[in-house]
mmCIF file of C-alpha atoms in Angstrom:
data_model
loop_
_atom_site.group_PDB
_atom_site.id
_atom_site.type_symbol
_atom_site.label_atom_id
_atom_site.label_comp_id
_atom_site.label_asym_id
_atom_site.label_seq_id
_atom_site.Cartn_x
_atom_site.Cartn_y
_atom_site.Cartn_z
ATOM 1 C CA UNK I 13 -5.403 -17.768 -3.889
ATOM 2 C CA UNK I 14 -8.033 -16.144 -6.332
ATOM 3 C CA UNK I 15 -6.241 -13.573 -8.692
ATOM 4 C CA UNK I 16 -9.739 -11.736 -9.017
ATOM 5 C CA UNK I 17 -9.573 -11.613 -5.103
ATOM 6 C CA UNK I 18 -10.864 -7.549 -4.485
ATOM 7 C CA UNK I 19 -8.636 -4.874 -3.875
ATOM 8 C CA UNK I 20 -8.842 -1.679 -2.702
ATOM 9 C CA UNK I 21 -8.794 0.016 -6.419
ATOM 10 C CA UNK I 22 -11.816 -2.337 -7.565
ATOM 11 C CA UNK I 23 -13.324 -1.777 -3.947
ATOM 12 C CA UNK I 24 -13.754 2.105 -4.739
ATOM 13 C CA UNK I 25 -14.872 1.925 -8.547
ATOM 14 C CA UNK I 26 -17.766 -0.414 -6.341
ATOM 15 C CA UNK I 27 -18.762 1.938 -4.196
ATOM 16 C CA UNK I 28 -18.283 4.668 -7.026
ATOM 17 C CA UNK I 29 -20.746 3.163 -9.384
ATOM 18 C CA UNK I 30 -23.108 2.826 -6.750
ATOM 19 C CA UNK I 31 -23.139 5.776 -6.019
ATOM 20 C CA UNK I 32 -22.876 7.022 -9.479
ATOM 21 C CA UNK I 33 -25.871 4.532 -10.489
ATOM 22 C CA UNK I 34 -28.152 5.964 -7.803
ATOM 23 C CA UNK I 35 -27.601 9.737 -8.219
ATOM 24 C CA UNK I 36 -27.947 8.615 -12.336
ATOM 25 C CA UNK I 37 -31.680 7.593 -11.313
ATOM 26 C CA UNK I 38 -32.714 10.469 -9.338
ATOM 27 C CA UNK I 39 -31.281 12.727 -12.038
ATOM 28 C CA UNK I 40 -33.028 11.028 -15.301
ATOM 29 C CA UNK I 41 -35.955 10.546 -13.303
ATOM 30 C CA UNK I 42 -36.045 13.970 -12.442
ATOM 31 C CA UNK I 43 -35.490 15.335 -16.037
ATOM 32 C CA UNK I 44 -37.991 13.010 -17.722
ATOM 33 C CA UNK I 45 -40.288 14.790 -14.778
ATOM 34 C CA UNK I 46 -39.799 17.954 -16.207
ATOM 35 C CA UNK I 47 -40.231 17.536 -19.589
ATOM 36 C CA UNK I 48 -43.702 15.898 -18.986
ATOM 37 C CA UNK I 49 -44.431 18.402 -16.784
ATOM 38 C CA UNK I 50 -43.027 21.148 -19.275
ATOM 39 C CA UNK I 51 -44.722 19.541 -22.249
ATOM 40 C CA UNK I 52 -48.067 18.811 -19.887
ATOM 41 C CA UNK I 53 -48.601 22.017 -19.397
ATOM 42 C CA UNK I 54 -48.022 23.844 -22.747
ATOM 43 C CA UNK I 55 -50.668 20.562 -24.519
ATOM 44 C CA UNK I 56 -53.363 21.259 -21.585
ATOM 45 C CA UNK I 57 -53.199 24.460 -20.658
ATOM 46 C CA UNK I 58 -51.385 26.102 -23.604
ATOM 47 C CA UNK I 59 -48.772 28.018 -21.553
ATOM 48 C CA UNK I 60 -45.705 29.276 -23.081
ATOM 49 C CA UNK I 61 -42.768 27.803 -22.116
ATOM 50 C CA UNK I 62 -41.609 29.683 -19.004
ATOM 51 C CA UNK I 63 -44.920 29.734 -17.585
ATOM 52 C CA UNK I 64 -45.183 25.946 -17.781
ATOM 53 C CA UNK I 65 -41.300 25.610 -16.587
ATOM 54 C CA UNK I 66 -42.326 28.371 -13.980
ATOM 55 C CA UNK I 67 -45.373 25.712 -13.191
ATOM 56 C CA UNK I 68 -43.329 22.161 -13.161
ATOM 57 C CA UNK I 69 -40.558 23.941 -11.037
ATOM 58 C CA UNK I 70 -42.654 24.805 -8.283
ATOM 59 C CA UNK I 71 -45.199 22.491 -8.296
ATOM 60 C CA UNK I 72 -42.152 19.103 -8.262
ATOM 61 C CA UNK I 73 -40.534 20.928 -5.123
ATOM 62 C CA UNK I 74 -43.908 21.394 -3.692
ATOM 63 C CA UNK I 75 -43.186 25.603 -2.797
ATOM 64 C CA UNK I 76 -46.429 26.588 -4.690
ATOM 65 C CA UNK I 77 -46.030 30.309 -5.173
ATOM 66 C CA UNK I 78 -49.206 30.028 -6.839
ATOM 67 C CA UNK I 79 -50.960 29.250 -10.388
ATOM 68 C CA UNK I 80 -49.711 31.568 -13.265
ATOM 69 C CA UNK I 81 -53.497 30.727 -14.236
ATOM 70 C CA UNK I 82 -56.177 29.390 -13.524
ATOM 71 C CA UNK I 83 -55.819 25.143 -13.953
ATOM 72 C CA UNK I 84 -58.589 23.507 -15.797
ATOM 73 C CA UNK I 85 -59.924 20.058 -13.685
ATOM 74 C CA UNK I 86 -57.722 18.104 -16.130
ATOM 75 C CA UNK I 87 -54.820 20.813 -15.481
ATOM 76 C CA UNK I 88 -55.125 20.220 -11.658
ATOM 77 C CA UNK I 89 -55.378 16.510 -11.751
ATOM 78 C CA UNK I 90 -51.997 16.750 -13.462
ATOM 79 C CA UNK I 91 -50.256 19.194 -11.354
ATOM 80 C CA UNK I 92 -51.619 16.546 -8.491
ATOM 81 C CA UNK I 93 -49.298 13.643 -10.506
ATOM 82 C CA UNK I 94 -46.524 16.456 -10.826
ATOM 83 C CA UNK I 95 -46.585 16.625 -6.941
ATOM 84 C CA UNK I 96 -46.885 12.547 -6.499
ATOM 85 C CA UNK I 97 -43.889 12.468 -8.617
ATOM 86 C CA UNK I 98 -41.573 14.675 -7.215
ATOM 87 C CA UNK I 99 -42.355 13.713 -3.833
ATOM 88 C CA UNK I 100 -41.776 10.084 -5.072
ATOM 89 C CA UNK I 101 -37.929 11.609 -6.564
ATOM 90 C CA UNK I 102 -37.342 12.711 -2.823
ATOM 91 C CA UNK I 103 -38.068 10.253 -1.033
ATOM 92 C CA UNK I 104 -36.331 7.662 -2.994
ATOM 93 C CA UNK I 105 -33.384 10.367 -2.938
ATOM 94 C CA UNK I 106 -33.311 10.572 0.903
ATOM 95 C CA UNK I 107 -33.739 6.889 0.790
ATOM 96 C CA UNK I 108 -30.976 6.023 -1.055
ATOM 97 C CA UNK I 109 -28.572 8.715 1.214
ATOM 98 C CA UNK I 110 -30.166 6.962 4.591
ATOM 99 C CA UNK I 111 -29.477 3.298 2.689
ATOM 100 C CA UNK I 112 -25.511 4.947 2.298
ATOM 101 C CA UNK I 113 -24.964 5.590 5.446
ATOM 102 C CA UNK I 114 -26.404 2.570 6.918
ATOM 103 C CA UNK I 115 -24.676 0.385 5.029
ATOM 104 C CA UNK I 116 -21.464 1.666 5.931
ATOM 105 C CA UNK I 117 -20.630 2.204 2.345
ATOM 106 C CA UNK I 118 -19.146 5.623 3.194
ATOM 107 C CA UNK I 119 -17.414 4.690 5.603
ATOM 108 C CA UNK I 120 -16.031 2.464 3.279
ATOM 109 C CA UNK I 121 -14.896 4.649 0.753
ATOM 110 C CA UNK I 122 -13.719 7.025 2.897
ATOM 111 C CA UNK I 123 -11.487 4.456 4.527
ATOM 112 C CA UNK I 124 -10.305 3.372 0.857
ATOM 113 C CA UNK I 125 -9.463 6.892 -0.353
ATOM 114 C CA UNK I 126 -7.640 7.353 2.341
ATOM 115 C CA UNK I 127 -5.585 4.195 2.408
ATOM 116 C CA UNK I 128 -5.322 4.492 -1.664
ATOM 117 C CA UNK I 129 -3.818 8.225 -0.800
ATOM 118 C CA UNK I 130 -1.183 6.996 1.623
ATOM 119 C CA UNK I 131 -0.330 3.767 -0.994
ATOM 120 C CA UNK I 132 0.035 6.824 -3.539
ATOM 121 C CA UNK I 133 2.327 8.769 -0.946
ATOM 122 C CA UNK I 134 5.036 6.234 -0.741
ATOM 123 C CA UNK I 135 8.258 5.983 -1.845
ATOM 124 C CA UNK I 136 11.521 4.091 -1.020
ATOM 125 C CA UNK I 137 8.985 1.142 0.176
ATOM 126 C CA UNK I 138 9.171 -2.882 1.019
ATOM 127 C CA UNK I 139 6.106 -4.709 -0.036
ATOM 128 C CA UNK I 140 5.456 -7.905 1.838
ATOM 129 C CA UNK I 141 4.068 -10.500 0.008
ATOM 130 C CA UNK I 142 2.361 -13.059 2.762
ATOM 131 C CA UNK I 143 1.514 -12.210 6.375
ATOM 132 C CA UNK I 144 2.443 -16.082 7.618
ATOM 133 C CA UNK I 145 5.059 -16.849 9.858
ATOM 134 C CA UNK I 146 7.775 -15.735 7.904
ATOM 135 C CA UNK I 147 5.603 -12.197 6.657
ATOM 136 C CA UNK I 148 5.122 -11.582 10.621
ATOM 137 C CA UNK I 149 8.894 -11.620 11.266
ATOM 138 C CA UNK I 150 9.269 -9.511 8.537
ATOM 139 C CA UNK I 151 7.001 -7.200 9.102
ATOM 140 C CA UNK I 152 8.165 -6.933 13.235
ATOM 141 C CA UNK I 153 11.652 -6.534 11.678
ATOM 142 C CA UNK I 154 10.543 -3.745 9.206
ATOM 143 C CA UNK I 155 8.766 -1.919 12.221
ATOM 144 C CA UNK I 156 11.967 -2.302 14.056
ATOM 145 C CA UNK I 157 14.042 -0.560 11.382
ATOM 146 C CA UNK I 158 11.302 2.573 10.724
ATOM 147 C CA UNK I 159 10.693 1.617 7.199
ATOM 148 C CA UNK I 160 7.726 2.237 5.343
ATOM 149 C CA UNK I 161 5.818 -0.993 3.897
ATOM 150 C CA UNK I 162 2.861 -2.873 2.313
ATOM 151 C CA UNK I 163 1.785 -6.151 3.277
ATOM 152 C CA UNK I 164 -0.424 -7.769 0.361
ATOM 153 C CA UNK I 165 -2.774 -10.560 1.981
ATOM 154 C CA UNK I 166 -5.182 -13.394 0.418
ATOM 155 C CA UNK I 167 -6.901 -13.989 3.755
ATOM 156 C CA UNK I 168 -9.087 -11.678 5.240
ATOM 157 C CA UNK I 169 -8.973 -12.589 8.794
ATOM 158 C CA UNK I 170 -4.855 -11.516 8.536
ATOM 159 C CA UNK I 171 -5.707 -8.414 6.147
ATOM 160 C CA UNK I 172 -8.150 -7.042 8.950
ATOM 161 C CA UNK I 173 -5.420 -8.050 11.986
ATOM 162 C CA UNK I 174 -3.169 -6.232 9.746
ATOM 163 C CA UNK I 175 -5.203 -3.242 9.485
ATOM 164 C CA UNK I 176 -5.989 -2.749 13.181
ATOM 165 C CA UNK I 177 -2.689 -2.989 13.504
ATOM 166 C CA UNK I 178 -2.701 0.255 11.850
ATOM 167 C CA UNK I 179 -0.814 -1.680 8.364
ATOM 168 C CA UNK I 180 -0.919 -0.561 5.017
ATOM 169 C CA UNK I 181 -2.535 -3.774 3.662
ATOM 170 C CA UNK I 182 -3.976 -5.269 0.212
ATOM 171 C CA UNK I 183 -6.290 -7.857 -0.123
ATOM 172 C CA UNK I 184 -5.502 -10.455 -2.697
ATOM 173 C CA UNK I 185 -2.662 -12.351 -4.913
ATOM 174 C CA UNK I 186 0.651 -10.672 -4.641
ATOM 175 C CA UNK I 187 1.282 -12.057 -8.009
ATOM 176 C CA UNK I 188 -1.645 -10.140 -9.679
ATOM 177 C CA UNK I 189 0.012 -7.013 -11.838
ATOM 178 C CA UNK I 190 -2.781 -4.506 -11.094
ATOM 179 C CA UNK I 191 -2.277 -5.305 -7.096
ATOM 180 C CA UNK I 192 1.643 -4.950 -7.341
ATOM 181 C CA UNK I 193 1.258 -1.595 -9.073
ATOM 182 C CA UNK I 194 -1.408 -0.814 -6.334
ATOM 183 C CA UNK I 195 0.831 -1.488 -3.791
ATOM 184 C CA UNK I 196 3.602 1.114 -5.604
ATOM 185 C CA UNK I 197 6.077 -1.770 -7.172
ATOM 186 C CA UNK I 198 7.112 1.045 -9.335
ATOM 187 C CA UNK I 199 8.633 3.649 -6.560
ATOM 188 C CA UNK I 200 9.361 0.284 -3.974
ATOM 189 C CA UNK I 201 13.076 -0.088 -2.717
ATOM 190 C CA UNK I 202 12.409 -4.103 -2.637
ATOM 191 C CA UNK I 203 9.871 -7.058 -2.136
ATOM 192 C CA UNK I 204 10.002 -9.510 -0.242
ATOM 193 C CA UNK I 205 7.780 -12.834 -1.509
ATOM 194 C CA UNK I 206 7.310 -15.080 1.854
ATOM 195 C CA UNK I 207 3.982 -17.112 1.380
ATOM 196 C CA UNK I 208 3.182 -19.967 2.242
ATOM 197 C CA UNK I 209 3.659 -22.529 -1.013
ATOM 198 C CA UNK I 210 7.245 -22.076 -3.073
ATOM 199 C CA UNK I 211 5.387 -22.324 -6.261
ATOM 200 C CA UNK I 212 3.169 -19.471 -5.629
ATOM 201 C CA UNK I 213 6.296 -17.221 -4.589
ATOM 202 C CA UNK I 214 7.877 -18.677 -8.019
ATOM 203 C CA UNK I 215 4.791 -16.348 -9.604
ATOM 204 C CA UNK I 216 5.042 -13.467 -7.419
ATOM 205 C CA UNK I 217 8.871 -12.998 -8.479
ATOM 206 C CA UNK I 218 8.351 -13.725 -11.823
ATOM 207 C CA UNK I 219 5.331 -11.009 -12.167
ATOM 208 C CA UNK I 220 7.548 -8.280 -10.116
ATOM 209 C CA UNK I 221 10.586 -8.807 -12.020
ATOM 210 C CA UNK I 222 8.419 -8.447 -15.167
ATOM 211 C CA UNK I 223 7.278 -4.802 -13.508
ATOM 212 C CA UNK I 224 10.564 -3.717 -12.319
ATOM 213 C CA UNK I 225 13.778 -5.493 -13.734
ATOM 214 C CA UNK I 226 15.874 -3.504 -11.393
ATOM 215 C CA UNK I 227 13.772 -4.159 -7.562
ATOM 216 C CA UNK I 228 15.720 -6.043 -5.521
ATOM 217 C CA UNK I 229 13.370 -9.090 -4.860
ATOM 218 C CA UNK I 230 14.049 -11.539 -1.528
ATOM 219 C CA UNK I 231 12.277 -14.854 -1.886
ATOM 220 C CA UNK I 232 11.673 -17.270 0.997
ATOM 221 C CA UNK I 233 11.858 -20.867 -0.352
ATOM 222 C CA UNK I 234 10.535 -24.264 1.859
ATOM 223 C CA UNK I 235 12.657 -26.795 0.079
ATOM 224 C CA UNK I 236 15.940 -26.770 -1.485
ATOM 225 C CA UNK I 237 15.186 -27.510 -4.655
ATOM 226 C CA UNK I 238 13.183 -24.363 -4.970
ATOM 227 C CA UNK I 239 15.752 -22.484 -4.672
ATOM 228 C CA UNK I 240 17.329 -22.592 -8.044
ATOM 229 C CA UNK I 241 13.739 -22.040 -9.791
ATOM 230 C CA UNK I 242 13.499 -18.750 -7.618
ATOM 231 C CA UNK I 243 16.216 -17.173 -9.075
ATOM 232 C CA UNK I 244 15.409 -17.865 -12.252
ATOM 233 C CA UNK I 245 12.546 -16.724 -11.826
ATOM 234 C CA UNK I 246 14.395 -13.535 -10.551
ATOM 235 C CA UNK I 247 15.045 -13.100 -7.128
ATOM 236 C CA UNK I 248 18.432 -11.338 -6.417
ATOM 237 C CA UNK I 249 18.335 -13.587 -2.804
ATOM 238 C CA UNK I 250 16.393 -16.960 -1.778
ATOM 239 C CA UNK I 251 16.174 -17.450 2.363
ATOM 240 C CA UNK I 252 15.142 -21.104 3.416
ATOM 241 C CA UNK I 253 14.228 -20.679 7.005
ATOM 242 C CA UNK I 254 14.972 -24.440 8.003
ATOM 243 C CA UNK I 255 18.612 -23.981 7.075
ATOM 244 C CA UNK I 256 19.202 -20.834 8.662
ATOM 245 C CA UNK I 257 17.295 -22.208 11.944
ATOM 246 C CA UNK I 258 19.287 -25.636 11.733
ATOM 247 C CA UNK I 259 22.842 -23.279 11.348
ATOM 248 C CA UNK I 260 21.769 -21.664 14.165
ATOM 249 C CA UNK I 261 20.757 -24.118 16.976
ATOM 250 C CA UNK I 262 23.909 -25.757 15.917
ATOM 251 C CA UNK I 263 25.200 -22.362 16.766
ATOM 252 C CA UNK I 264 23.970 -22.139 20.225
ATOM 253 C CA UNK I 265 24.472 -25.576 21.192
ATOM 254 C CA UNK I 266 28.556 -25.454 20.645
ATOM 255 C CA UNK I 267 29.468 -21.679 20.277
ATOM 256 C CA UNK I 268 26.996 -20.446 22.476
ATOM 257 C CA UNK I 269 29.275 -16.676 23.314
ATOM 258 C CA UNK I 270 29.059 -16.455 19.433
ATOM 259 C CA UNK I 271 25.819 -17.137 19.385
ATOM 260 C CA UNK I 272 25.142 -14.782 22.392
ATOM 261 C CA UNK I 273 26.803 -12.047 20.232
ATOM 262 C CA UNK I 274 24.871 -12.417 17.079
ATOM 263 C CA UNK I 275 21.459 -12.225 19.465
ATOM 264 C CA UNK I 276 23.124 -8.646 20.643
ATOM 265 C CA UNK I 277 23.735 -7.225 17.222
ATOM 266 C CA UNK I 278 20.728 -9.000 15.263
ATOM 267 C CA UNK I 279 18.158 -7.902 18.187
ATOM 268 C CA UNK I 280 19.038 -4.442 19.052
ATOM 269 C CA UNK I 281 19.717 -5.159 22.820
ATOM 270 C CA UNK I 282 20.391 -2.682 25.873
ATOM 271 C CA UNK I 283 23.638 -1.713 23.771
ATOM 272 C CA UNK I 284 21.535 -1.017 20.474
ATOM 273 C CA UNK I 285 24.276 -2.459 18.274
ATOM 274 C CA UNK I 286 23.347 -2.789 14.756
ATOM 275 C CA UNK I 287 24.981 -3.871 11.357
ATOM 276 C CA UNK I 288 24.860 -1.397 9.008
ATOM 277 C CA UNK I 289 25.543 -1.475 5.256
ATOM 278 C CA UNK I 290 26.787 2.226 4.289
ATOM 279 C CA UNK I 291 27.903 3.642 0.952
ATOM 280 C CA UNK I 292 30.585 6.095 0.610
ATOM 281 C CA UNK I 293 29.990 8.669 -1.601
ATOM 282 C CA UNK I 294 32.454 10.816 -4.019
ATOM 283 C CA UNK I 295 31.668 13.713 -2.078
ATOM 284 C CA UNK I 296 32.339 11.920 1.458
ATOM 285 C CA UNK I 297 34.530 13.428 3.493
ATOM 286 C CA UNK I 298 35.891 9.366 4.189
ATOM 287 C CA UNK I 299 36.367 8.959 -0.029
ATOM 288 C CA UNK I 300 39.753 8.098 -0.852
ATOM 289 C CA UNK I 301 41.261 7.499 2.579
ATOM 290 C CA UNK I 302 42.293 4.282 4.582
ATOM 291 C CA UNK I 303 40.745 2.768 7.493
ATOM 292 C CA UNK I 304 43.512 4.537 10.140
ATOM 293 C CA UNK I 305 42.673 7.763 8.200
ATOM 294 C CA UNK I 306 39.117 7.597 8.655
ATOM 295 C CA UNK I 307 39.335 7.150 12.299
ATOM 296 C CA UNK I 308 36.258 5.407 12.170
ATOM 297 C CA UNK I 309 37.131 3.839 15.545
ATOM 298 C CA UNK I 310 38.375 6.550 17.510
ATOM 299 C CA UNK I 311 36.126 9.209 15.974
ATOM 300 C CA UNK I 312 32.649 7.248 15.571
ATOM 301 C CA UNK I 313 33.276 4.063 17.957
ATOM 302 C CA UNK I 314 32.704 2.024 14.497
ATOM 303 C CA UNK I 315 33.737 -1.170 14.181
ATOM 304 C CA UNK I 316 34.548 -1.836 10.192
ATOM 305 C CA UNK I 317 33.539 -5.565 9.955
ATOM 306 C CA UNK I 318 34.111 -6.087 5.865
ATOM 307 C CA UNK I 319 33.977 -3.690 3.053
ATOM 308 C CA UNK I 320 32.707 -3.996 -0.841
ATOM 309 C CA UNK I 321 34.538 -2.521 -3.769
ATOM 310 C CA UNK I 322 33.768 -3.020 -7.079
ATOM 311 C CA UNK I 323 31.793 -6.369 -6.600
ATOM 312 C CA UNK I 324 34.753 -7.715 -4.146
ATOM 313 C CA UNK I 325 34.242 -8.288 -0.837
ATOM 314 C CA UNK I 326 37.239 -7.891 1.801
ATOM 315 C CA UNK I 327 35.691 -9.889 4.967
ATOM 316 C CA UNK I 328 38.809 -9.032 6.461
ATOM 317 C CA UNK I 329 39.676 -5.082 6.098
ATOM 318 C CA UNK I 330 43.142 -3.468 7.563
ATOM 319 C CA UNK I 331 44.349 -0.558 8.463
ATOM 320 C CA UNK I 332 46.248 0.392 5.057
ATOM 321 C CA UNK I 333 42.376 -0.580 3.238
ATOM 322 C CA UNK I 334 41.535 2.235 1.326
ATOM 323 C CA UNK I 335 37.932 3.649 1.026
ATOM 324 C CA UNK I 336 37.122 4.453 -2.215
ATOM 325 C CA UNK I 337 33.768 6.098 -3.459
ATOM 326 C CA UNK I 338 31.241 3.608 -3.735
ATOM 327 C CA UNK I 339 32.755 1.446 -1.428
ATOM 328 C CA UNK I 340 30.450 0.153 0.879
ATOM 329 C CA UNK I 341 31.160 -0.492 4.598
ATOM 330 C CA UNK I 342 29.769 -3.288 6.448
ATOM 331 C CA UNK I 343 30.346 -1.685 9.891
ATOM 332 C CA UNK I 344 28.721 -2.190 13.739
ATOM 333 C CA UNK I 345 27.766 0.051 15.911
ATOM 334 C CA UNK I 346 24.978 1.794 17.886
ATOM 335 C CA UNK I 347 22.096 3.632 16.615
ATOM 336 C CA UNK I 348 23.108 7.267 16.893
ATOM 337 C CA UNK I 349 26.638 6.217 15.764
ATOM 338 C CA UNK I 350 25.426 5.094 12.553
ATOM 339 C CA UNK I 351 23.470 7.753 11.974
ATOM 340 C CA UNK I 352 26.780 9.867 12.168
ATOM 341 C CA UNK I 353 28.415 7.678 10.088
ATOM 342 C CA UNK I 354 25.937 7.807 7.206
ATOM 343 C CA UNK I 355 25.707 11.880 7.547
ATOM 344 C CA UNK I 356 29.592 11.325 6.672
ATOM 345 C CA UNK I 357 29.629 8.733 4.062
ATOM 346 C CA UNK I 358 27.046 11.245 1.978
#
């Protein structure tokens, strides 16, 4: 990857100072064309100075109300360069506008400003660094979930497929500063760094942890012994596909009903059962009450699978387990149950 690769920031400012040098040109060129024509005409025809402003004015835009008086041969063979040159400004004015649209430069920067606006809108947000195998699951499972994200690409073929997709996308290294704080690192709820090489994901955490000390940063590694250097590097989690593919083929080939149930609540089947992590709040209505008191079951149809308090985790909850606030509840159930759930826990 080339840390200079564009992105959509440096794609604007482009398009910005072309347009900027272009209007720049017709502008200067059309003042310097005024003072000679201002100046002209007081030296050869000794007109005061709104007469010969009166003169230049009309005679550059070509409306020719008329001669405030009468042009000497030398005045007239001016006024005849005046026109040339104003015509010239026009032309190359129009030119430039035509050479704009054509170009597809405005549709470029209107596609930018708009993308740059809806980067600048989010909040709560994943970015996804790498749109390989791994960055396609993710992204499927983001989509899955509703959650808002930004995929940050070195290849363009992926960054356009990403786009028609209808993606918030950014062209470039993920482990460039300017491109993380492009992609909102500073309001994100996590990153997740999935390309392909481990040493390149090494930089990516190292240069988001640097931005935000507190994002919780996922890291996918390819060998083992990447792992360690990840979280040093600062992820809070490293995932090494092989393993968790090996575990589960291994899975499915002598506990296939367990492995039948983890497809059902991993893959949101016909039933829609999820795992959920929720927090309980001081204000919840379920803070400071045990499991049977909750009536998570009976109430909700909740199923409490483990629970969290104060860095412990119970992976085996009773009935006498007491909620407290800030506990948080690893819990199945379907969708709209959930939802319920988390409306309570607030």
């Amino acid at each position: 990857m080339n840390p200079s690769s564009t992105t959509p920031p440096n794609r604007i400012r482009r398009v910005r100072r072309r347009l900027s040098r272009r209007f720049s040109i017709t502008l200067v060129t059309l003042s310097g064309l005024l003072v000679v024509g201002v100046s002209g005409y007081h030296l050869l025809e000794g007109m005061n100075f709104i007469d010969a402003l009166y003169m230049t004015i009309t005679t550059i835009t070509t409306v020719g109300f008329g001669e405030v008086q009468p042009l000497s041969p030398v005045g007239r063979l001016f006024t005849i360069g005046l026109i040339i040159g104003g015509v010239s400004i026009a032309a190359y004015a129009l030119g430039s506008a035509a050479q704009f649209v054509v170009s597809g430069d405005w549709q470029t920067y209107l596609q930018e400003r708009r993308r740059r606006h809806m980067l600048e809108q989010l909040n709560g947000h994943i970015i996804v660094c790498g749109y390989g195998r791994v960055g396609k699951s993710v992204v499927h499972q983001l989509c899955a979930e509703k959650l808002q994200f930004v995929v940050i690409e070195a290849e363009a073929e992926l960054l356009l497929h990403l786009r028609e997709l209808g993606h918030l996308a950014l062209h470039g290294n993920a482990a460039n500063e300017e491109l993380l704080k492009a992609a909102g690192i500073d309001r994100a709820r996590g990153l997740v760094a999935c390309v392909g090489a481990d040493a390149e994901n090494v930089y990516i955490v190292l240069t988001a942890r640097g931005l935000r000390p507190d994002l919780n940063i996922v890291a996918r590694a390819s060998y083992e012994e990447s792992e360690a250097k990840l979280l040093r590097a600062g992820a809070n989690r490293v995932m090494l596909p092989s393993n968790i593919a090996g575990r589960r083929m291994v899975t499915m080939l002598v506990r296939p009903e367990v492995a039948d149930y983890l497809d059902v609540i991993s893959h949101a089947s016909d039933l829609e059962l999820l795992v959920e992590q929720i927090t309980i709040a001081e204000t919840s209505i379920l803070a400071n009450k045990t499991l049977t008191e909750a009536e998570l079951g009976p109430r909700w149809g909740i199923t409490v699978l483990a629970c969290a308090t104060r860095g412990r985790m119970n992976l085996r909850p009773g009935a006498n387990t007491l909620i407290e606030p800030g506990t948080r509840l690893i819990v199945l159930g379907t969708r709209d149950q959930l939802q319920e759930l988390i409306a309570a826990a607030g």
